Amino acid sequence: MKEKNEVIILLAEDDDGHVELITSTLHDVGILNEVMRFRDGEEALEFFYGNGKKPGIKEGASYLLLLDIRMPKVDGVQVLERLKGDPRYKKMPVIMLTTTDEPREIERCHALGCNSYVTKPIAFADFVDKLHRLGLFIMVIEVPKL
Amino acid sequence: MDRPGAGSYRMPLAMWLLFGAIFLSFLVGGAFFYYSQERRIREDESQKLLSIAELKAEEIARWRSERIGDATVALSGPFFSAAVKQWLATPDPTLAAQITERLESYRRGYRYASAFIVDAEGHIRLSAGMAEEHISLETDAFLRISLRQGRPFLSELYRCSVHNAVHLDVIAPLFSDTTEGRRAVAALILRVDPNEFLYPLIQSWPEQSISAETLLVRRDGDEVVFLNELRLKKGTALNLRIPISRFDIPAVRAVRGEEGIIEGLDYRGVPVLSALKQIPASSWYMVAKIDSAEAFSAWRFRAGVIIGGLCLVVYIIFSLMGFFWHIQRGKQYKELLELEKKEREGEEYFRATFEQSGVGVSQVAFGGRFMKVNPRFCEIVGYSSEELLQKSFPEITHPDDRAADKIYIQKILEGGKAVSSREKRYIRKDGSIVWSNVTVTVVRDASGAPSYFLPVVEDISSRKDLELAREELMTSLQHKNEEMESILYAASHDLRSPLVNIQGFSDRIRRYLAELDRILNAQISASEMCETAAPIIRNNIPKALGYVTAGTDKMDALVSGLLKLSRLGRATHTPEPIDMNELMRETLDALKFQTQEARAVVTVGDLPSCWGDRREIGQAFSNLVDNAIKYRDPKRPLTITVSGTVMGDRVTYTVADTGIGIKKGHQDQIWGLFSRLDPGGPVPGEGLGLALVKRIVQRNRGKAWLESEQGKGTVFYIVLPQDRTIRKGGRT
């Protein structure tokens, strides 16, 4: 797993059940990377920018962001916009992981520069299947160091 | 058609010229006729006078020569001359008787006053009709002349001192031949009484006349002697004398040798026309004269006729002119009358149009004051005409439209374009608003300066109401659309999210069950089995079930929220006037428990009434107060203040709290459907309250927004339409 295992997975998701399902499924498929969870967009942005507190982000570490859209306070799209507009985080892979399959929403996120867009299917088998592939994706993706 | 100006009422110039020409030609012709007539009559009169003078002069001359002839004939007979000589030589009574008889016959035959023989010494020797013996001194003087001349001689008319009468003697000398030669020894004198023939001849006039006469004059030294008795003055014969220096008197000019027609003064000093003629072979001059007054009396009459005729013609001309002028004036008056009638009709028409017009018409002074208003305008703005005449245009204009009005009027005045229109609002007497379309015309005076405005006002309230209704419909459609979008969004995000959990954890439970089944079937000891199965049964399955239950709860909340929303959309919307004080009281009553529990102090001011659906508005305010209670700051006492103010035709209500407040960046988000800032926080809820408030306010044609500061509190603003029954003042 070499360097790739050093990638820290950031998960911005307000629903606890979803977090449980995502982390356990990823674990099942062999993604054993460290996972950091944020309850909403605001928490995620706090990690990157501090917003008065000390930013959680570490120099030299590699991050991959799994981003839900529908979150309180600051939603996923706002977070994506902010990060992709910032040269520092522009190259950090962001994968949208969300319930909606609205084509307009998907298009908007792609336009803002998300690296992948994954819909959470309701059928659990499909859900697992999607996460398997996501796991493979995470394994092969080049994640730059900050 | 030409408008009849003042000039066209006068008689045409051509007519004037024609009349003038006629008048002038009559004057000139009349004058010419007058003077030619006068000249002709003067010539006629003069000619007549001259003829008479010549005729008389001839007669007198002939008479004179006859007298000489008489004497010559008497003496030339064979008897008389010889008998006289013989008797003188030897006086014989018989012969004397014969001679005397002869003398008497001469006297009688020739009608002499007397006939006598005188000797050279002037003694009367023989006579017929004479008593005295010696002739008078005057007769003697003529006898001497006659004897000296030696031929028959006619004396002047003279006054005889013996008889004191006027005589004229024919003296014929008698000669006898002696040794000393031929010598005058006696003379025959035939004495003429001028009254007998001469004077009547002179005085006779061939026509009837009151002033015409003929007179005989001769020069005596420096005087003119009048020889005959005058017609108009008695005792003048040889008595009247006038100095020859008096040139103005025709007699004077006659003796000075003038002949022909002379105008001058006569012996009485009266103007006369006279003809002068010298009598041949005598010292006498004939003057035939007539008073100018009489001579020209015929002319005077004729002149009077001529002048009278001229005057008549002039009068006729003037009458004709007057007549034409009168006709012209009559025409002019008729035209004026017609014009006036037309103007009156026009005024009547204008007045009727003004009074009965279906649009509001007014006359507005330059300063904006009303000068005149029609009934329709009064009806539109709800004032009586008396009230309006005390007001000005801007006074009854909606405050928001006054500035635009000013610009509009300025544009009209500057642009010179007479007509243009704009839409504006008036404030009616009852305070309500009426929409109108106003077209202002500037009425300018002759110099082009604006004198007043003529606004035509059309009530377009119904059209405006329709426009507003359409706008409202558009807005509500837009809101509906937004609502659909938000529901779709919520459905795609929020409804799926719990399902993922239910499915996922149900699958987990199935797996746990499968594992339990495997454990049960495993060849292990009971204690071992318990040890393996216990965490699954005690922890994993309940935890998974917990997610499933939470998911279904969430689903239920979401579905009921959606139902609430859909019910709001489907419920009959019944706008009506709302007494907000009453509605607020009811709302707070329903929330009494929560308010008391939170120890909140709620203050409600006097709230103006509004227009909307009572149930919906009640729900919105209930949600706001409920939110204020839910999101209170536990560290501070909560006060909720509700107030309201009227602004124009809208009412603004505020619900202010001293709660936790909302962060600036999150203030827009909170209005969203199923949107919650702190889902895991202490306050339960499904993110529906404010979304409902927003929808309710929109449905009731209002607006909602908030101002908040984190840690201090939030103020919600709700703007709603004012109660229409107040707004329209009961107007239908």
Short mmCIF file of N, CA, C and O in Angstrom, two decimals, chain B residues 67-176:
data_model
loop_
_atom_site.label_atom_id
_atom_site.label_comp_id
_atom_site.label_asym_id
_atom_site.label_seq_id
_atom_site.Cartn_x
_atom_site.Cartn_y
_atom_site.Cartn_z
N ARG B 67 -87.86 167.95 -85.50
CA ARG B 67 -88.17 169.29 -84.98
C ARG B 67 -87.47 170.35 -85.85
O ARG B 67 -88.05 171.35 -86.24
N ILE B 68 -86.26 170.09 -86.21
CA ILE B 68 -85.52 171.02 -87.08
C ILE B 68 -86.26 171.13 -88.41
O ILE B 68 -86.47 172.21 -88.98
N GLY B 69 -86.69 169.93 -88.85
CA GLY B 69 -87.44 169.88 -90.12
C GLY B 69 -88.71 170.75 -90.09
O GLY B 69 -89.03 171.45 -91.06
N ASP B 70 -89.41 170.69 -88.99
CA ASP B 70 -90.63 171.47 -88.81
C ASP B 70 -90.37 172.95 -89.07
O ASP B 70 -91.09 173.60 -89.86
N ALA B 71 -89.32 173.43 -88.41
CA ALA B 71 -89.01 174.87 -88.53
C ALA B 71 -88.58 175.20 -89.95
O ALA B 71 -89.00 176.21 -90.53
N THR B 72 -87.78 174.35 -90.50
CA THR B 72 -87.29 174.58 -91.85
C THR B 72 -88.46 174.63 -92.83
O THR B 72 -88.53 175.52 -93.68
N VAL B 73 -89.37 173.66 -92.71
CA VAL B 73 -90.54 173.60 -93.59
C VAL B 73 -91.37 174.87 -93.45
O VAL B 73 -91.79 175.47 -94.45
N ALA B 74 -91.55 175.31 -92.16
CA ALA B 74 -92.37 176.49 -91.93
C ALA B 74 -91.80 177.74 -92.62
O ALA B 74 -92.52 178.53 -93.22
N LEU B 75 -90.51 177.82 -92.56
CA LEU B 75 -89.89 179.03 -93.10
C LEU B 75 -89.67 178.94 -94.61
O LEU B 75 -89.54 179.96 -95.30
N SER B 76 -89.56 177.76 -95.08
CA SER B 76 -89.24 177.63 -96.50
C SER B 76 -90.47 177.83 -97.42
O SER B 76 -90.34 177.96 -98.63
N GLY B 77 -91.68 177.88 -96.80
CA GLY B 77 -92.89 178.08 -97.61
C GLY B 77 -92.89 179.49 -98.22
O GLY B 77 -92.32 180.41 -97.64
N PRO B 78 -93.53 179.72 -99.41
CA PRO B 78 -93.47 180.99 -100.14
C PRO B 78 -94.20 182.10 -99.39
O PRO B 78 -93.80 183.26 -99.45
N PHE B 79 -95.17 181.72 -98.54
CA PHE B 79 -95.95 182.76 -97.86
C PHE B 79 -95.32 183.23 -96.57
O PHE B 79 -95.09 184.42 -96.40
N PHE B 80 -95.09 182.30 -95.73
CA PHE B 80 -94.80 182.65 -94.33
C PHE B 80 -93.58 183.56 -94.19
O PHE B 80 -93.63 184.60 -93.54
N SER B 81 -92.50 183.12 -94.79
CA SER B 81 -91.28 183.89 -94.65
C SER B 81 -91.45 185.33 -95.19
O SER B 81 -91.10 186.31 -94.53
N ALA B 82 -92.14 185.44 -96.41
CA ALA B 82 -92.35 186.76 -97.02
C ALA B 82 -93.32 187.59 -96.20
O ALA B 82 -93.10 188.79 -95.98
N ALA B 83 -94.38 186.89 -95.69
CA ALA B 83 -95.38 187.62 -94.88
C ALA B 83 -94.80 188.20 -93.62
O ALA B 83 -95.05 189.33 -93.25
N VAL B 84 -93.94 187.46 -93.00
CA VAL B 84 -93.31 187.92 -91.73
C VAL B 84 -92.43 189.12 -92.03
O VAL B 84 -92.46 190.13 -91.31
N LYS B 85 -91.60 189.01 -93.09
CA LYS B 85 -90.71 190.12 -93.45
C LYS B 85 -91.49 191.34 -93.76
O LYS B 85 -91.18 192.45 -93.28
N GLN B 86 -92.59 191.14 -94.49
CA GLN B 86 -93.43 192.27 -94.86
C GLN B 86 -94.05 192.90 -93.63
O GLN B 86 -94.08 194.10 -93.47
N TRP B 87 -94.52 192.06 -92.78
CA TRP B 87 -95.19 192.60 -91.54
C TRP B 87 -94.20 193.36 -90.65
O TRP B 87 -94.51 194.40 -90.09
N LEU B 88 -92.97 192.88 -90.68
CA LEU B 88 -91.96 193.57 -89.86
C LEU B 88 -91.65 194.93 -90.44
O LEU B 88 -91.41 195.91 -89.71
N ALA B 89 -91.67 194.95 -91.79
CA ALA B 89 -91.42 196.24 -92.42
C ALA B 89 -92.61 197.17 -92.21
O ALA B 89 -92.44 198.32 -91.80
N THR B 90 -93.78 196.71 -92.48
CA THR B 90 -94.97 197.47 -92.29
C THR B 90 -96.04 196.70 -91.53
O THR B 90 -96.71 195.77 -92.03
N PRO B 91 -96.16 196.94 -90.30
CA PRO B 91 -97.10 196.17 -89.49
C PRO B 91 -98.55 196.37 -89.94
O PRO B 91 -99.08 197.48 -89.84
N ASP B 92 -99.06 195.43 -90.47
CA ASP B 92 -100.44 195.43 -90.96
C ASP B 92 -101.24 194.43 -90.14
O ASP B 92 -100.89 193.27 -90.04
N PRO B 93 -102.32 194.87 -89.54
CA PRO B 93 -103.06 193.96 -88.65
C PRO B 93 -103.61 192.73 -89.35
O PRO B 93 -103.63 191.65 -88.78
N THR B 94 -104.00 192.93 -90.64
CA THR B 94 -104.53 191.78 -91.37
C THR B 94 -103.47 190.70 -91.55
O THR B 94 -103.70 189.52 -91.32
N LEU B 95 -102.34 191.24 -91.99
CA LEU B 95 -101.20 190.30 -92.19
C LEU B 95 -100.81 189.63 -90.87
O LEU B 95 -100.53 188.42 -90.82
N ALA B 96 -100.83 190.43 -89.86
CA ALA B 96 -100.50 189.89 -88.51
C ALA B 96 -101.42 188.74 -88.13
O ALA B 96 -101.01 187.70 -87.61
N ALA B 97 -102.69 189.02 -88.46
CA ALA B 97 -103.67 187.96 -88.15
C ALA B 97 -103.41 186.67 -88.93
O ALA B 97 -103.51 185.54 -88.41
N GLN B 98 -103.03 186.90 -90.22
CA GLN B 98 -102.73 185.73 -91.06
C GLN B 98 -101.53 184.94 -90.53
O GLN B 98 -101.54 183.73 -90.45
N ILE B 99 -100.51 185.72 -90.16
CA ILE B 99 -99.29 185.04 -89.62
C ILE B 99 -99.60 184.33 -88.33
O ILE B 99 -99.21 183.16 -88.11
N THR B 100 -100.31 185.00 -87.50
CA THR B 100 -100.66 184.39 -86.20
C THR B 100 -101.45 183.10 -86.42
O THR B 100 -101.25 182.10 -85.75
N GLU B 101 -102.36 183.23 -87.37
CA GLU B 101 -103.14 182.02 -87.68
C GLU B 101 -102.24 180.87 -88.12
O GLU B 101 -102.42 179.72 -87.74
N ARG B 102 -101.24 181.30 -88.97
CA ARG B 102 -100.31 180.27 -89.43
C ARG B 102 -99.52 179.67 -88.25
O ARG B 102 -99.33 178.46 -88.14
N LEU B 103 -99.11 180.52 -87.37
CA LEU B 103 -98.37 180.06 -86.16
C LEU B 103 -99.19 179.08 -85.33
O LEU B 103 -98.72 178.06 -84.87
N GLU B 104 -100.46 179.51 -85.23
CA GLU B 104 -101.37 178.66 -84.44
C GLU B 104 -101.51 177.28 -85.08
O GLU B 104 -101.51 176.25 -84.40
N SER B 105 -101.56 177.31 -86.43
CA SER B 105 -101.67 176.00 -87.09
C SER B 105 -100.43 175.12 -86.91
O SER B 105 -100.51 173.91 -86.74
N TYR B 106 -99.28 175.85 -86.97
CA TYR B 106 -98.03 175.11 -86.67
C TYR B 106 -98.08 174.49 -85.27
O TYR B 106 -97.76 173.33 -85.05
N ARG B 107 -98.49 175.36 -84.35
CA ARG B 107 -98.51 174.90 -82.94
C ARG B 107 -99.39 173.67 -82.78
O ARG B 107 -99.00 172.66 -82.22
N ARG B 108 -100.55 173.84 -83.37
CA ARG B 108 -101.48 172.74 -83.21
C ARG B 108 -101.08 171.51 -84.01
O ARG B 108 -101.05 170.40 -83.51
N GLY B 109 -100.67 171.83 -85.31
CA GLY B 109 -100.33 170.68 -86.19
C GLY B 109 -99.15 169.88 -85.71
O GLY B 109 -99.13 168.65 -85.78
N TYR B 110 -98.21 170.53 -85.18
CA TYR B 110 -96.99 169.82 -84.71
C TYR B 110 -96.94 169.63 -83.20
O TYR B 110 -95.93 169.24 -82.67
N ARG B 111 -98.00 170.03 -82.57
CA ARG B 111 -98.16 169.83 -81.11
C ARG B 111 -97.05 170.49 -80.30
O ARG B 111 -96.37 169.84 -79.47
N TYR B 112 -96.81 171.74 -80.62
CA TYR B 112 -95.86 172.51 -79.82
C TYR B 112 -96.58 173.22 -78.72
O TYR B 112 -97.76 173.45 -78.80
N ALA B 113 -95.85 173.53 -77.73
CA ALA B 113 -96.46 174.26 -76.61
C ALA B 113 -96.84 175.68 -77.05
O ALA B 113 -97.90 176.19 -76.71
N SER B 114 -95.95 176.25 -77.82
CA SER B 114 -96.24 177.58 -78.38
C SER B 114 -95.37 177.80 -79.61
O SER B 114 -94.35 177.14 -79.78
N ALA B 115 -95.83 178.79 -80.44
CA ALA B 115 -95.04 179.13 -81.62
C ALA B 115 -95.05 180.64 -81.72
O ALA B 115 -96.12 181.24 -81.57
N PHE B 116 -93.94 181.23 -81.88
CA PHE B 116 -93.89 182.71 -81.91
C PHE B 116 -92.69 183.22 -82.72
O PHE B 116 -91.73 182.49 -82.98
N ILE B 117 -92.89 184.52 -83.05
CA ILE B 117 -91.86 185.19 -83.84
C ILE B 117 -91.21 186.23 -82.93
O ILE B 117 -91.89 186.98 -82.24
N VAL B 118 -89.90 186.19 -82.91
CA VAL B 118 -89.17 187.20 -82.12
C VAL B 118 -88.29 188.00 -83.07
O VAL B 118 -87.81 187.44 -84.09
N ASP B 119 -88.10 189.27 -82.70
CA ASP B 119 -87.17 190.05 -83.52
C ASP B 119 -85.77 189.86 -82.99
O ASP B 119 -85.54 189.12 -82.05
N ALA B 120 -84.82 190.50 -83.59
CA ALA B 120 -83.41 190.31 -83.24
C ALA B 120 -83.10 190.72 -81.82
O ALA B 120 -82.13 190.27 -81.21
N GLU B 121 -83.91 191.55 -81.30
CA GLU B 121 -83.67 192.01 -79.91
C GLU B 121 -84.34 191.11 -78.89
O GLU B 121 -84.25 191.37 -77.69
N GLY B 122 -85.08 190.17 -79.37
CA GLY B 122 -85.67 189.20 -78.43
C GLY B 122 -87.08 189.55 -78.00
O GLY B 122 -87.63 188.92 -77.09
N HIS B 123 -87.71 190.56 -78.71
CA HIS B 123 -89.09 190.91 -78.41
C HIS B 123 -90.00 189.96 -79.15
O HIS B 123 -89.80 189.68 -80.30
N ILE B 124 -90.98 189.53 -78.46
CA ILE B 124 -91.95 188.64 -79.10
C ILE B 124 -92.87 189.51 -79.90
O ILE B 124 -93.59 190.33 -79.35
N ARG B 125 -92.91 189.31 -81.19
CA ARG B 125 -93.70 190.19 -82.03
C ARG B 125 -95.03 189.56 -82.38
O ARG B 125 -96.06 190.18 -82.34
N LEU B 126 -95.00 188.35 -82.69
CA LEU B 126 -96.26 187.66 -83.01
C LEU B 126 -96.21 186.29 -82.32
O LEU B 126 -95.15 185.64 -82.28
N SER B 127 -97.35 185.80 -81.81
CA SER B 127 -97.27 184.49 -81.12
C SER B 127 -98.60 183.76 -81.14
O SER B 127 -99.65 184.38 -81.31
N ALA B 128 -98.46 182.52 -80.98
CA ALA B 128 -99.65 181.69 -80.76
C ALA B 128 -99.42 180.96 -79.46
O ALA B 128 -98.43 180.26 -79.27
N GLY B 129 -100.34 181.17 -78.53
CA GLY B 129 -100.20 180.50 -77.20
C GLY B 129 -99.23 181.21 -76.28
O GLY B 129 -98.81 180.63 -75.30
N MET B 130 -98.89 182.46 -76.56
CA MET B 130 -97.97 183.19 -75.69
C MET B 130 -98.57 184.52 -75.29
O MET B 130 -99.17 185.21 -76.13
N ALA B 131 -98.35 184.93 -74.05
CA ALA B 131 -98.91 186.18 -73.57
C ALA B 131 -97.86 187.25 -73.38
O ALA B 131 -98.09 188.42 -73.57
N GLU B 132 -96.70 186.86 -73.00
CA GLU B 132 -95.66 187.84 -72.64
C GLU B 132 -95.05 188.48 -73.87
O GLU B 132 -95.19 187.99 -74.99
N GLU B 133 -94.29 189.55 -73.63
CA GLU B 133 -93.77 190.37 -74.72
C GLU B 133 -92.31 190.06 -75.01
O GLU B 133 -91.81 190.29 -76.10
N HIS B 134 -91.59 189.63 -74.01
CA HIS B 134 -90.16 189.39 -74.19
C HIS B 134 -89.79 187.98 -73.75
O HIS B 134 -90.38 187.43 -72.84
N ILE B 135 -88.88 187.45 -74.48
CA ILE B 135 -88.45 186.08 -74.12
C ILE B 135 -87.54 186.12 -72.90
O ILE B 135 -86.98 187.17 -72.58
N SER B 136 -87.40 184.93 -72.25
CA SER B 136 -86.56 184.85 -71.05
C SER B 136 -85.08 184.93 -71.42
O SER B 136 -84.72 184.81 -72.61
N LEU B 137 -84.28 185.17 -70.47
CA LEU B 137 -82.84 185.30 -70.69
C LEU B 137 -82.26 184.01 -71.27
O LEU B 137 -81.40 184.04 -72.15
N GLU B 138 -82.75 182.87 -70.76
CA GLU B 138 -82.24 181.58 -71.22
C GLU B 138 -82.56 181.37 -72.69
O GLU B 138 -81.70 181.00 -73.49
N THR B 139 -83.85 181.77 -73.10
CA THR B 139 -84.26 181.61 -74.49
C THR B 139 -83.46 182.56 -75.38
O THR B 139 -83.04 182.19 -76.48
N ASP B 140 -83.24 183.70 -74.83
CA ASP B 140 -82.47 184.69 -75.57
C ASP B 140 -81.08 184.19 -75.90
O ASP B 140 -80.56 184.41 -77.00
N ALA B 141 -80.45 183.53 -74.94
CA ALA B 141 -79.09 182.97 -75.16
C ALA B 141 -79.07 181.97 -76.33
O ALA B 141 -78.20 182.03 -77.20
N PHE B 142 -80.07 181.16 -76.37
CA PHE B 142 -80.15 180.19 -77.49
C PHE B 142 -80.44 180.92 -78.81
O PHE B 142 -79.93 180.54 -79.86
N LEU B 143 -81.32 182.03 -78.72
CA LEU B 143 -81.64 182.82 -79.92
C LEU B 143 -80.39 183.43 -80.52
O LEU B 143 -80.17 183.37 -81.73
N ARG B 144 -79.52 183.95 -79.67
CA ARG B 144 -78.28 184.56 -80.12
C ARG B 144 -77.47 183.54 -80.90
O ARG B 144 -76.94 183.85 -81.98
N ILE B 145 -77.35 182.31 -80.33
CA ILE B 145 -76.57 181.26 -80.98
C ILE B 145 -77.16 180.96 -82.34
O ILE B 145 -76.45 180.88 -83.34
N SER B 146 -78.50 180.82 -82.36
CA SER B 146 -79.18 180.47 -83.61
C SER B 146 -78.96 181.54 -84.66
O SER B 146 -78.63 181.25 -85.82
N LEU B 147 -79.11 182.90 -84.23
CA LEU B 147 -78.96 183.99 -85.17
C LEU B 147 -77.53 184.01 -85.72
O LEU B 147 -77.28 184.25 -86.89
N ARG B 148 -76.58 183.72 -84.81
CA ARG B 148 -75.17 183.73 -85.23
C ARG B 148 -74.89 182.60 -86.24
O ARG B 148 -74.18 182.77 -87.20
N GLN B 149 -75.49 181.45 -85.98
CA GLN B 149 -75.26 180.30 -86.88
C GLN B 149 -75.99 180.46 -88.21
O GLN B 149 -75.56 179.95 -89.23
N GLY B 150 -77.12 181.14 -88.12
CA GLY B 150 -77.87 181.43 -89.34
C GLY B 150 -78.63 180.23 -89.88
O GLY B 150 -78.91 180.16 -91.08
N ARG B 151 -78.94 179.32 -89.10
CA ARG B 151 -79.72 178.16 -89.54
C ARG B 151 -80.57 177.62 -88.40
O ARG B 151 -80.31 177.95 -87.24
N PRO B 152 -81.59 176.80 -88.69
CA PRO B 152 -82.46 176.31 -87.62
C PRO B 152 -81.64 175.57 -86.54
O PRO B 152 -80.69 174.86 -86.85
N PHE B 153 -82.03 175.79 -85.33
CA PHE B 153 -81.21 175.32 -84.19
C PHE B 153 -82.12 174.74 -83.09
O PHE B 153 -83.20 175.29 -82.83
N LEU B 154 -81.64 173.64 -82.53
CA LEU B 154 -82.43 173.02 -81.44
C LEU B 154 -81.73 173.34 -80.13
O LEU B 154 -80.54 173.04 -79.95
N SER B 155 -82.47 173.95 -79.22
CA SER B 155 -81.84 174.33 -77.94
C SER B 155 -81.69 173.11 -77.02
O SER B 155 -82.21 172.03 -77.31
N GLU B 156 -80.94 173.37 -75.96
CA GLU B 156 -80.91 172.35 -74.91
C GLU B 156 -82.23 172.38 -74.17
O GLU B 156 -82.98 173.34 -74.29
N LEU B 157 -82.44 171.34 -73.46
CA LEU B 157 -83.56 171.40 -72.52
C LEU B 157 -83.13 172.35 -71.42
O LEU B 157 -82.03 172.21 -70.88
N TYR B 158 -83.94 173.31 -71.12
CA TYR B 158 -83.56 174.29 -70.11
C TYR B 158 -84.76 174.70 -69.29
O TYR B 158 -85.89 174.56 -69.72
N ARG B 159 -84.42 175.17 -68.15
CA ARG B 159 -85.51 175.62 -67.27
C ARG B 159 -85.67 177.12 -67.47
O ARG B 159 -84.71 177.87 -67.26
N CYS B 160 -86.88 177.50 -67.90
CA CYS B 160 -87.15 178.90 -68.21
C CYS B 160 -87.49 179.66 -66.93
O CYS B 160 -88.35 179.22 -66.16
N SER B 161 -86.77 180.72 -66.68
CA SER B 161 -86.99 181.47 -65.43
C SER B 161 -88.34 182.17 -65.41
O SER B 161 -88.87 182.46 -64.35
N VAL B 162 -88.90 182.49 -66.62
CA VAL B 162 -90.21 183.19 -66.66
C VAL B 162 -91.34 182.22 -66.33
O VAL B 162 -92.15 182.45 -65.46
N HIS B 163 -91.29 181.09 -66.99
CA HIS B 163 -92.38 180.12 -66.77
C HIS B 163 -92.09 179.10 -65.68
O HIS B 163 -92.97 178.39 -65.25
N ASN B 164 -90.82 179.04 -65.28
CA ASN B 164 -90.37 178.02 -64.32
C ASN B 164 -90.78 176.63 -64.81
O ASN B 164 -91.37 175.81 -64.08
N ALA B 165 -90.50 176.40 -66.09
CA ALA B 165 -90.82 175.10 -66.68
C ALA B 165 -89.68 174.72 -67.63
O ALA B 165 -88.89 175.57 -68.02
N VAL B 166 -89.66 173.45 -67.95
CA VAL B 166 -88.59 172.98 -68.82
C VAL B 166 -89.02 173.19 -70.27
O VAL B 166 -90.12 172.78 -70.65
N HIS B 167 -88.18 173.82 -70.99
CA HIS B 167 -88.47 174.06 -72.40
C HIS B 167 -87.41 173.47 -73.27
O HIS B 167 -86.27 173.29 -72.83
N LEU B 168 -87.80 173.27 -74.56
CA LEU B 168 -86.84 172.96 -75.61
C LEU B 168 -87.35 173.71 -76.84
O LEU B 168 -88.52 173.51 -77.22
N ASP B 169 -86.53 174.54 -77.33
CA ASP B 169 -86.99 175.42 -78.41
C ASP B 169 -86.31 175.06 -79.71
O ASP B 169 -85.11 174.78 -79.74
N VAL B 170 -87.16 175.16 -80.80
CA VAL B 170 -86.60 175.03 -82.14
C VAL B 170 -86.55 176.47 -82.66
O VAL B 170 -87.58 177.12 -82.74
N ILE B 171 -85.36 176.92 -82.94
CA ILE B 171 -85.22 178.32 -83.33
C ILE B 171 -84.73 178.37 -84.77
O ILE B 171 -83.68 177.82 -85.10
N ALA B 172 -85.55 179.05 -85.63
CA ALA B 172 -85.17 179.16 -87.04
C ALA B 172 -85.08 180.65 -87.40
O ALA B 172 -86.07 181.37 -87.32
N PRO B 173 -83.91 181.16 -87.75
CA PRO B 173 -83.75 182.59 -88.04
C PRO B 173 -84.35 182.94 -89.42
O PRO B 173 -84.39 182.09 -90.32
N LEU B 174 -84.81 184.21 -89.47
CA LEU B 174 -85.37 184.76 -90.72
C LEU B 174 -84.41 185.80 -91.24
O LEU B 174 -83.98 186.68 -90.48
N PHE B 175 -84.01 185.74 -92.49
CA PHE B 175 -83.02 186.66 -93.08
C PHE B 175 -83.70 187.59 -94.06
O PHE B 175 -84.64 187.18 -94.74
N SER B 176 -83.17 188.77 -94.09
CA SER B 176 -83.63 189.70 -95.13
C SER B 176 -82.41 190.25 -95.83
O SER B 176 -81.38 190.53 -95.19
#
